[in-house]
PDB file of C-alpha atoms in Angstrom:
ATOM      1  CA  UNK V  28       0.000   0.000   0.000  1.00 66.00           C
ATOM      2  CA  UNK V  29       1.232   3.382  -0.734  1.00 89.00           C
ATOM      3  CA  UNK V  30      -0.024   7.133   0.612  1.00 94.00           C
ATOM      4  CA  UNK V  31       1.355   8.513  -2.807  1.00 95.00           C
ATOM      5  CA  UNK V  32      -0.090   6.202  -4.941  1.00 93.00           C
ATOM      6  CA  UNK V  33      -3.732   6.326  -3.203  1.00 94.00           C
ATOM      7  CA  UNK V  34      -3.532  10.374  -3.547  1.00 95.00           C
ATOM      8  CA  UNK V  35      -2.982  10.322  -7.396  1.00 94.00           C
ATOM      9  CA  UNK V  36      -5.733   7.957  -7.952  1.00 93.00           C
ATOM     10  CA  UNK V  37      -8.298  10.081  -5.656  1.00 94.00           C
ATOM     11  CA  UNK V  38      -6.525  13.172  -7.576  1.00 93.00           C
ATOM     12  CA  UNK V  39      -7.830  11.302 -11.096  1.00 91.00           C
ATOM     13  CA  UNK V  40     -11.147   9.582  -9.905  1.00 90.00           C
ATOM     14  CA  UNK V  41     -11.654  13.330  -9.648  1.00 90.00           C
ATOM     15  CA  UNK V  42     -12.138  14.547 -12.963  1.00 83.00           C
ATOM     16  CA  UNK V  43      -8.548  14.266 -13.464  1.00 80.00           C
ATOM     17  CA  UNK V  44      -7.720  16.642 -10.828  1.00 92.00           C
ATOM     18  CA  UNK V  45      -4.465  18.413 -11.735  1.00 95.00           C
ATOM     19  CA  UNK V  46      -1.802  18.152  -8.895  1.00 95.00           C
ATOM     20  CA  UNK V  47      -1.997  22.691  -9.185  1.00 96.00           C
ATOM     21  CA  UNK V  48      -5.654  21.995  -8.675  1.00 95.00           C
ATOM     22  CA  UNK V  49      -5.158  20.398  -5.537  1.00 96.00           C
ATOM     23  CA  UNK V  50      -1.886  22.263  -4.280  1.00 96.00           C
ATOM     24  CA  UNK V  51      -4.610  25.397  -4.450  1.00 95.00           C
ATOM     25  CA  UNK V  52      -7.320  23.788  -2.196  1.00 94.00           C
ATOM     26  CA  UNK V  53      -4.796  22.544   0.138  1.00 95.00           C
ATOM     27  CA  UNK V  54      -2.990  25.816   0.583  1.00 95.00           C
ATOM     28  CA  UNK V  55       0.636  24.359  -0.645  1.00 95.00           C
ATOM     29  CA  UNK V  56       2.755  24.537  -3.491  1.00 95.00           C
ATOM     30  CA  UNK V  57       2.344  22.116  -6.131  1.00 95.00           C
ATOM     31  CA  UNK V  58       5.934  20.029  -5.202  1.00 96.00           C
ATOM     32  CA  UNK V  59       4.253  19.487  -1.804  1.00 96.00           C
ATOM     33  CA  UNK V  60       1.664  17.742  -3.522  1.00 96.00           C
ATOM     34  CA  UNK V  61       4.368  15.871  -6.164  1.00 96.00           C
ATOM     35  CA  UNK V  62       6.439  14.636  -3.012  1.00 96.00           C
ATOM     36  CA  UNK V  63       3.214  13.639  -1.424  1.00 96.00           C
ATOM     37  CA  UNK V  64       2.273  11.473  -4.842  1.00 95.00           C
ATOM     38  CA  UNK V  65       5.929   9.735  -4.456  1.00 95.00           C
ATOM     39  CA  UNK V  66       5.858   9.315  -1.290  1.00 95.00           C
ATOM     40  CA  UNK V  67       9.165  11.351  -0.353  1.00 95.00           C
ATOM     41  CA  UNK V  68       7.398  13.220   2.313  1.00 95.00           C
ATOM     42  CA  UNK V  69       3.840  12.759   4.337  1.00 95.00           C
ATOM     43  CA  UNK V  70       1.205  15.277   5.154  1.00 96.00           C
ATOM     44  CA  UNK V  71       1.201  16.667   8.676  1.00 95.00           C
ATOM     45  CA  UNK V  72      -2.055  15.718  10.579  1.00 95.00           C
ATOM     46  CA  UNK V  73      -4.410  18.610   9.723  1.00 96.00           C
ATOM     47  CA  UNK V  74      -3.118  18.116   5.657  1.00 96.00           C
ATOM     48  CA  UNK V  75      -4.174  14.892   5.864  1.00 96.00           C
ATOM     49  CA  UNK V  76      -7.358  15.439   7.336  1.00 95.00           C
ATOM     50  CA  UNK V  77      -8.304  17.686   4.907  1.00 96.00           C
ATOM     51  CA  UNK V  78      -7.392  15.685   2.024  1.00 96.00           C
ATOM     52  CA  UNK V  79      -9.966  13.534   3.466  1.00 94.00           C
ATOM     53  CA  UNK V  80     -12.702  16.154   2.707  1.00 94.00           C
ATOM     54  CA  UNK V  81     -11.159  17.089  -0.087  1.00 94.00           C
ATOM     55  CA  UNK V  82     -11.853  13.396  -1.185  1.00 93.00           C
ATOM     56  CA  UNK V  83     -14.878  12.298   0.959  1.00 91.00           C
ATOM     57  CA  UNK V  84     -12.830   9.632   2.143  1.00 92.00           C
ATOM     58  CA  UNK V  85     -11.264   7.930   5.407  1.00 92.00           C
ATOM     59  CA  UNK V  86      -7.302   8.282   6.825  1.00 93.00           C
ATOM     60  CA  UNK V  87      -7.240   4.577   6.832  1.00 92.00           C
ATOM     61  CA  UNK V  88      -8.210   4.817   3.263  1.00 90.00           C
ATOM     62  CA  UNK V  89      -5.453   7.164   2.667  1.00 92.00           C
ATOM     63  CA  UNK V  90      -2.970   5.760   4.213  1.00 93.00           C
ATOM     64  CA  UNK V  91      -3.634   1.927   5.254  1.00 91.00           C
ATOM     65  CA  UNK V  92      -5.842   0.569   1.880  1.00 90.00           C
ATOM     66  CA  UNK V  93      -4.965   0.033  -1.642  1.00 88.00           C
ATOM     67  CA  UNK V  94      -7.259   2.024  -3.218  1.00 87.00           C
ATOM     68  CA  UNK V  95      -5.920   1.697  -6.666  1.00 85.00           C
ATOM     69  CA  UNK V  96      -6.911  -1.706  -8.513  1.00 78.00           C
ATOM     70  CA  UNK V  97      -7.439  -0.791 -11.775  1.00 75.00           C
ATOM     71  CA  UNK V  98      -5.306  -2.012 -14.808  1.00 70.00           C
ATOM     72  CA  UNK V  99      -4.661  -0.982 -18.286  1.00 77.00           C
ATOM     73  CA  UNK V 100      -7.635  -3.296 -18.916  1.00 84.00           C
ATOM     74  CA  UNK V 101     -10.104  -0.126 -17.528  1.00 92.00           C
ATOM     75  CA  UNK V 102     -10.528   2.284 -19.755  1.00 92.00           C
ATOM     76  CA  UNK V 103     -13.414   4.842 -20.380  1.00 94.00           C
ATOM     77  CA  UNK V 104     -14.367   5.801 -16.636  1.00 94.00           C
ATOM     78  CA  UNK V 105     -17.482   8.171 -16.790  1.00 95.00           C
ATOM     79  CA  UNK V 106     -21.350   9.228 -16.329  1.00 97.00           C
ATOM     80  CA  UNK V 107     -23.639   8.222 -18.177  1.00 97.00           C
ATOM     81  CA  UNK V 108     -27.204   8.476 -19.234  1.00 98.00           C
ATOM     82  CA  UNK V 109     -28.319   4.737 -19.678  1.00 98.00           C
ATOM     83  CA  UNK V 110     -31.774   5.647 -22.411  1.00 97.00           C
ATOM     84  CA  UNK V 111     -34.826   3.768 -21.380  1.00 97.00           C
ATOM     85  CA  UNK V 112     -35.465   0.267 -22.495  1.00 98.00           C
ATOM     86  CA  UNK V 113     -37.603  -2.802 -22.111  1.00 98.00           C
ATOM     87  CA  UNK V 114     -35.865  -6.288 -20.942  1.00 98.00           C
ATOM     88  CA  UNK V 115     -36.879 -10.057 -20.623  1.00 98.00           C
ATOM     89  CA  UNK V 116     -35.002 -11.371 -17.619  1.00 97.00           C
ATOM     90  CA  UNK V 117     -34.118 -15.095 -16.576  1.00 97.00           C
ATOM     91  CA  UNK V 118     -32.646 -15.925 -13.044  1.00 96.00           C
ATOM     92  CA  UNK V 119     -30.873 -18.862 -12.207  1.00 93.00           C
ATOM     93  CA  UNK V 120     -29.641 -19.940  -8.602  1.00 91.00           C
ATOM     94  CA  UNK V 121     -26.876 -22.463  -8.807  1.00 89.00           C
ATOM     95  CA  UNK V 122     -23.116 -23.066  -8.181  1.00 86.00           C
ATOM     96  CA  UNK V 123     -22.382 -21.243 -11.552  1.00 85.00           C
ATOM     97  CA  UNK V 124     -25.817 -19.683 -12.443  1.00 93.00           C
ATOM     98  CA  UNK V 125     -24.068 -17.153 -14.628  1.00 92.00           C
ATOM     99  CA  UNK V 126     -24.035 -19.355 -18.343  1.00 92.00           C
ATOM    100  CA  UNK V 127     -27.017 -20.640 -17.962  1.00 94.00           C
ATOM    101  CA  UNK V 128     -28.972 -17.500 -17.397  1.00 96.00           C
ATOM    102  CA  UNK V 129     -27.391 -16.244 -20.204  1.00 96.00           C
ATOM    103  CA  UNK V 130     -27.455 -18.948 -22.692  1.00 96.00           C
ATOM    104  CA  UNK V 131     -31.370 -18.585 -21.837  1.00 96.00           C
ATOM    105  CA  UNK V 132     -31.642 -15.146 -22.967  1.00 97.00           C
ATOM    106  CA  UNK V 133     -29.811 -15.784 -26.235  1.00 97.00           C
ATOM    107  CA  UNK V 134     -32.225 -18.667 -26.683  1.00 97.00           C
ATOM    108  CA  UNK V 135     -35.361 -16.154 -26.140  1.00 97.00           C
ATOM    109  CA  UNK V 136     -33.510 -13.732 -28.979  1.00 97.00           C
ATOM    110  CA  UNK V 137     -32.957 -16.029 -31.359  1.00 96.00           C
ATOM    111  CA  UNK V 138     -36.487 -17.642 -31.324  1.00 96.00           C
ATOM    112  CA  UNK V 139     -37.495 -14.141 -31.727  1.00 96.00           C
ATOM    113  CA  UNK V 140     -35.601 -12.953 -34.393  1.00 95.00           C
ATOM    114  CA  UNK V 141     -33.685 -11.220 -32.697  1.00 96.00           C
ATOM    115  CA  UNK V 142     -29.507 -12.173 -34.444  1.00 93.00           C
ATOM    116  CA  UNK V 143     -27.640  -9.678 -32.612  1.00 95.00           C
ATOM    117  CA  UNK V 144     -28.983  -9.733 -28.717  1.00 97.00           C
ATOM    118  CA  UNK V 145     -27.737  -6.897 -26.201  1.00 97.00           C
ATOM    119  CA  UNK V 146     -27.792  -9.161 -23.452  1.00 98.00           C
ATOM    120  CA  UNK V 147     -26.754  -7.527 -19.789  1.00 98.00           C
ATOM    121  CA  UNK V 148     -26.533  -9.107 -16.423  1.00 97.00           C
ATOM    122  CA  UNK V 149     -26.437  -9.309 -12.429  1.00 96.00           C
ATOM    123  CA  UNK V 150     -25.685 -11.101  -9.212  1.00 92.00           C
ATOM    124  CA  UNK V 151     -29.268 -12.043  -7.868  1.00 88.00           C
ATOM    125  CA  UNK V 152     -29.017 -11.502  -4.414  1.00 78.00           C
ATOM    126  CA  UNK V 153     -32.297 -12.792  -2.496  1.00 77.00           C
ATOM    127  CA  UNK V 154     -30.717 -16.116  -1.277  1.00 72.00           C
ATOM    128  CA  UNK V 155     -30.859 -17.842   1.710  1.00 75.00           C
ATOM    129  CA  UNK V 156     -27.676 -18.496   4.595  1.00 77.00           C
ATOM    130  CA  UNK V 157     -28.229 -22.460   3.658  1.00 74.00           C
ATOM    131  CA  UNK V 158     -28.137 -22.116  -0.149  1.00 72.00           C
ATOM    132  CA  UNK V 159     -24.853 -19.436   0.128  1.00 70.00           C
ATOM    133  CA  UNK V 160     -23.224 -21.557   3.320  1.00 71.00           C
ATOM    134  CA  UNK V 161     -24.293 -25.037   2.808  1.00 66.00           C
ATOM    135  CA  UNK V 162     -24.919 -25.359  -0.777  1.00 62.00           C
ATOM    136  CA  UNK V 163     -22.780 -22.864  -1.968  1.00 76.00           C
ATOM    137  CA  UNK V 164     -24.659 -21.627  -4.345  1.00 78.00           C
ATOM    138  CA  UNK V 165     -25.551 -17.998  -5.885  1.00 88.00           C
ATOM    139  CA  UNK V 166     -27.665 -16.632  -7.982  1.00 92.00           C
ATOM    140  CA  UNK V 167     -26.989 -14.771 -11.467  1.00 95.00           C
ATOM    141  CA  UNK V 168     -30.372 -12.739 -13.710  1.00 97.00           C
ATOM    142  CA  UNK V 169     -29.320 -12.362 -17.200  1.00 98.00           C
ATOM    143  CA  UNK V 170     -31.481  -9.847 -19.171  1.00 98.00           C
ATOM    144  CA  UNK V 171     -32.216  -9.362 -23.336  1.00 98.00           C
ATOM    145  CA  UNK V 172     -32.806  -6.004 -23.967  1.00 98.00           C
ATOM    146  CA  UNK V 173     -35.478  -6.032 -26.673  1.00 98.00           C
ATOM    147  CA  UNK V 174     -34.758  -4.271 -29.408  1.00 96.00           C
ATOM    148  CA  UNK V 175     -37.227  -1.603 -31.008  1.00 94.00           C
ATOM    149  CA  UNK V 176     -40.327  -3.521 -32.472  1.00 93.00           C
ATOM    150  CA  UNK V 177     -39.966  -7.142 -30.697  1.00 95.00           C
ATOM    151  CA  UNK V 178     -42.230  -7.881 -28.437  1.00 95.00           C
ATOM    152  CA  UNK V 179     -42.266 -11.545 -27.658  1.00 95.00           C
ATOM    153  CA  UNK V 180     -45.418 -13.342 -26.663  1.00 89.00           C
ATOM    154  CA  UNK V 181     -45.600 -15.355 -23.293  1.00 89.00           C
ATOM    155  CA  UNK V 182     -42.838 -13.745 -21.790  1.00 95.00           C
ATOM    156  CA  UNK V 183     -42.587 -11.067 -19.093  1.00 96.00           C
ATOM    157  CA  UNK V 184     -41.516  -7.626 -20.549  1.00 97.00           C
ATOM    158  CA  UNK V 185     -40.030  -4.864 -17.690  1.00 97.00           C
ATOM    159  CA  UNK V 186     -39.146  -1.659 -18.539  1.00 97.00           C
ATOM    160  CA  UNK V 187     -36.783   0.879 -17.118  1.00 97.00           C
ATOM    161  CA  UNK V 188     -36.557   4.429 -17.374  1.00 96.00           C
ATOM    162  CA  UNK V 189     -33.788   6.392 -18.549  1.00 97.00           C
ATOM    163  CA  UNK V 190     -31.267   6.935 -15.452  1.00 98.00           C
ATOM    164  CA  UNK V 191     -27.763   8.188 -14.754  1.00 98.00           C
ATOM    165  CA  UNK V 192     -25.171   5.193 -14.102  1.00 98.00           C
ATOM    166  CA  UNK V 193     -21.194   5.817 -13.613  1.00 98.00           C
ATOM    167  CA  UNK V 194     -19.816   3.197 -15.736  1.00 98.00           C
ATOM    168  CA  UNK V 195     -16.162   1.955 -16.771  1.00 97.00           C
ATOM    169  CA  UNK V 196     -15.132  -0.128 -19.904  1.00 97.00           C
ATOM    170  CA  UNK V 197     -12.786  -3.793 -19.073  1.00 95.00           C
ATOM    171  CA  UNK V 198     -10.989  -5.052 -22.583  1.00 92.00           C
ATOM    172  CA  UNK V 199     -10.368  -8.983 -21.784  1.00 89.00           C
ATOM    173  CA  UNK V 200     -12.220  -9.273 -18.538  1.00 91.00           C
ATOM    174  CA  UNK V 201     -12.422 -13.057 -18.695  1.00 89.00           C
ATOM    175  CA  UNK V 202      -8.681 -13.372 -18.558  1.00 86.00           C
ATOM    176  CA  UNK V 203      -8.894 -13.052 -14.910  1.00 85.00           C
ATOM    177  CA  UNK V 204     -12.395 -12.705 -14.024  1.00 86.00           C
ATOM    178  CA  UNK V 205     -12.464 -13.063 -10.111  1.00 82.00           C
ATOM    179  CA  UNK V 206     -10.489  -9.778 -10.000  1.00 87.00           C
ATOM    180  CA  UNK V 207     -10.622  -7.526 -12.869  1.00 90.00           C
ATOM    181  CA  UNK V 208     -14.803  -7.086 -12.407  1.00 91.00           C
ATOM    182  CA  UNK V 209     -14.892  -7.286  -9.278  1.00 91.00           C
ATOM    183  CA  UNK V 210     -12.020  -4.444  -9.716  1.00 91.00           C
ATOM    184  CA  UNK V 211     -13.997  -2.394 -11.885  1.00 94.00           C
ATOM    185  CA  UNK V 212     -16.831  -2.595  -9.136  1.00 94.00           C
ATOM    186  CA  UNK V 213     -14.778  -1.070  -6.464  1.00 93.00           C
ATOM    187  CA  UNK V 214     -13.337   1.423  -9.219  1.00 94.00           C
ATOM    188  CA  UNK V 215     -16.766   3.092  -9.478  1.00 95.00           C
ATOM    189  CA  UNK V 216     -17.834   2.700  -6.042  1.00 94.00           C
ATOM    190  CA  UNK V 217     -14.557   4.991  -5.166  1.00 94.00           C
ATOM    191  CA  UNK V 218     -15.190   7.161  -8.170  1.00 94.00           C
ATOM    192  CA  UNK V 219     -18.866   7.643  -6.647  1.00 95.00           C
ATOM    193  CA  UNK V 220     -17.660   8.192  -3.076  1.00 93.00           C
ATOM    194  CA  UNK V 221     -14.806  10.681  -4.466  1.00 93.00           C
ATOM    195  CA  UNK V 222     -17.500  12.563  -6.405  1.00 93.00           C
ATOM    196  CA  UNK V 223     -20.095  13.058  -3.996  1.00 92.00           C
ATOM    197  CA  UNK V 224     -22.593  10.688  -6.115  1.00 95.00           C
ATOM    198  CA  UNK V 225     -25.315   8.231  -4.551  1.00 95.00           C
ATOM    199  CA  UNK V 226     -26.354   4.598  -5.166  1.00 95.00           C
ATOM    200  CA  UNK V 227     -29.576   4.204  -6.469  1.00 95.00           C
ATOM    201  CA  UNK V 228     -31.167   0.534  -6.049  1.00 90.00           C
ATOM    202  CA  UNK V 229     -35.082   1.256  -6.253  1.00 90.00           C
ATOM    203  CA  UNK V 230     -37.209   1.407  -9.276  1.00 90.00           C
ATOM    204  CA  UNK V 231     -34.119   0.638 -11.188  1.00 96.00           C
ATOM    205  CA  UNK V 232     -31.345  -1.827 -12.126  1.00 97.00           C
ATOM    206  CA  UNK V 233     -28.712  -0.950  -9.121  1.00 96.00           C
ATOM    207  CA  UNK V 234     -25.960  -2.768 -11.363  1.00 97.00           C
ATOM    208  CA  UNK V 235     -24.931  -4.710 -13.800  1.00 98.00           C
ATOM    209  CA  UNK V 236     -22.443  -5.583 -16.517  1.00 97.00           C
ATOM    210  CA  UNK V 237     -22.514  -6.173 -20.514  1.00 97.00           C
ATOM    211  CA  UNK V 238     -22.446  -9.672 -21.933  1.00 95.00           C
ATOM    212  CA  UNK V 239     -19.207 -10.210 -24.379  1.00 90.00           C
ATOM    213  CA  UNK V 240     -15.506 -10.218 -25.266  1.00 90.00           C
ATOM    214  CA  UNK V 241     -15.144  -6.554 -23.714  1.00 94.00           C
ATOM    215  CA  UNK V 242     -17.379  -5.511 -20.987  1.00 96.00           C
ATOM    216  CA  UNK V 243     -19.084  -2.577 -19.745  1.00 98.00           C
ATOM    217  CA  UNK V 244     -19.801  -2.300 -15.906  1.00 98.00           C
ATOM    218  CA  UNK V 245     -22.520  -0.142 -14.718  1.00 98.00           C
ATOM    219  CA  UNK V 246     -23.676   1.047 -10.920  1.00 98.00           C
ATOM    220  CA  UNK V 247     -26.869   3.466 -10.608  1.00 98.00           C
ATOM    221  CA  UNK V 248     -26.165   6.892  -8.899  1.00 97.00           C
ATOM    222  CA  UNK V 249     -28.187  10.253  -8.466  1.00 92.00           C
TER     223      UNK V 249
END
């Protein structure tokens, strides 16, 4: 873990904060805050403390964490404004729910027509302590989003208004799955703390990631 190196990234998550930029907030020169980012000299107490306002964060964050767990895989951090659209879910609670949910959702696109599916998806949360500790199991909704004149019969349609998510691109996430989403995850949860934004997780999708080579992670904010 490194002071410097959890400054720069809380310096970029916010809108690419320029190290002058900062140096002007915190009432020192700019090579204060350059010996701060390489760690050849520390903030005194009441610095510190107001880099964590600065930053909405925590001194353990500052100093004790590793904030910084992106990769040259991330690319593309940002806000956006996710249009409205209408979806046909499938859930699936198993010890590897994720491929089947999907491979059910490209099954409902292709029987209706539909050759090119946008197909997103979630972790499906509302399991029990047995099926999680016992079973170890988890649960995984995959969702086609139905494209403009499709409307499939016998299935359940949703819809979901347009909403703001903070979302962050991953080239090759599958190469090491178990930590580059997760990675993204905590990316935009920082970048949302940093910034002052706020989950959302009613009336909308809270979160949830594009199906394919490259992927697209999103979380809901206000």
């Amino acid at each position: 873990m490194s002071f410097g190196t959890n400054l720069q990234y809380l310096r970029q998550l916010s809108g690419n904060m320029t190290q002058e930029s900062l140096a002007e907030k915190m009432s020192v020169s700019r090579q204060t805050i350059s010996k701060w980012e390489m760690d050849t000299a520390k903030p005194e107490m009441d610095k510190a403390l107001e880099l964590c306002k600065v930053f909405n964060c925590t001194l353990d964050n500052l100093f004790r964490d590793e904030m910084d767990k992106r990769s040259d895989k991330y690319t593309n951090l940002r806000i956006e404004m996710v249009p409205e659209f209408r979806y046909v879910e499938h859930t699936v609670v198993s010890t590897d729910p994720e491929g089947d949910a999907i491979d059910r959702v490209y099954k409902y696109a292709k029987e209706n027509g539909d050759e090119n599916p946008k197909v997103i998806g979630w972790d499906f949360q509302k399991l029990s302590i047995e099926q999680i500790n016992v079973y170890n199991m988890h649960g995984y909704t995959a969702a086609w989003i139905l494209p403009e004149g499709i409307t499939p019969k016998e299935l359940e349609i949703k819809e979901q208004t347009e909403h703001k998510y903070v979302a962050i691109h991953i080239d090759r996430p599958f190469d090491n799955p178990f930590v580059t989403i997760p990675g993204a995850y905590h990316t935009l949860n920082d970048y949302m703390r940093t910034n002052g934004l706020v989950y959302v997780e009613n009336e909308v999708i809270p979160c949830f990631e594009t199906d394919g080579e490259s992927m697209d992670v999103y979380i809901a904010c206000k």
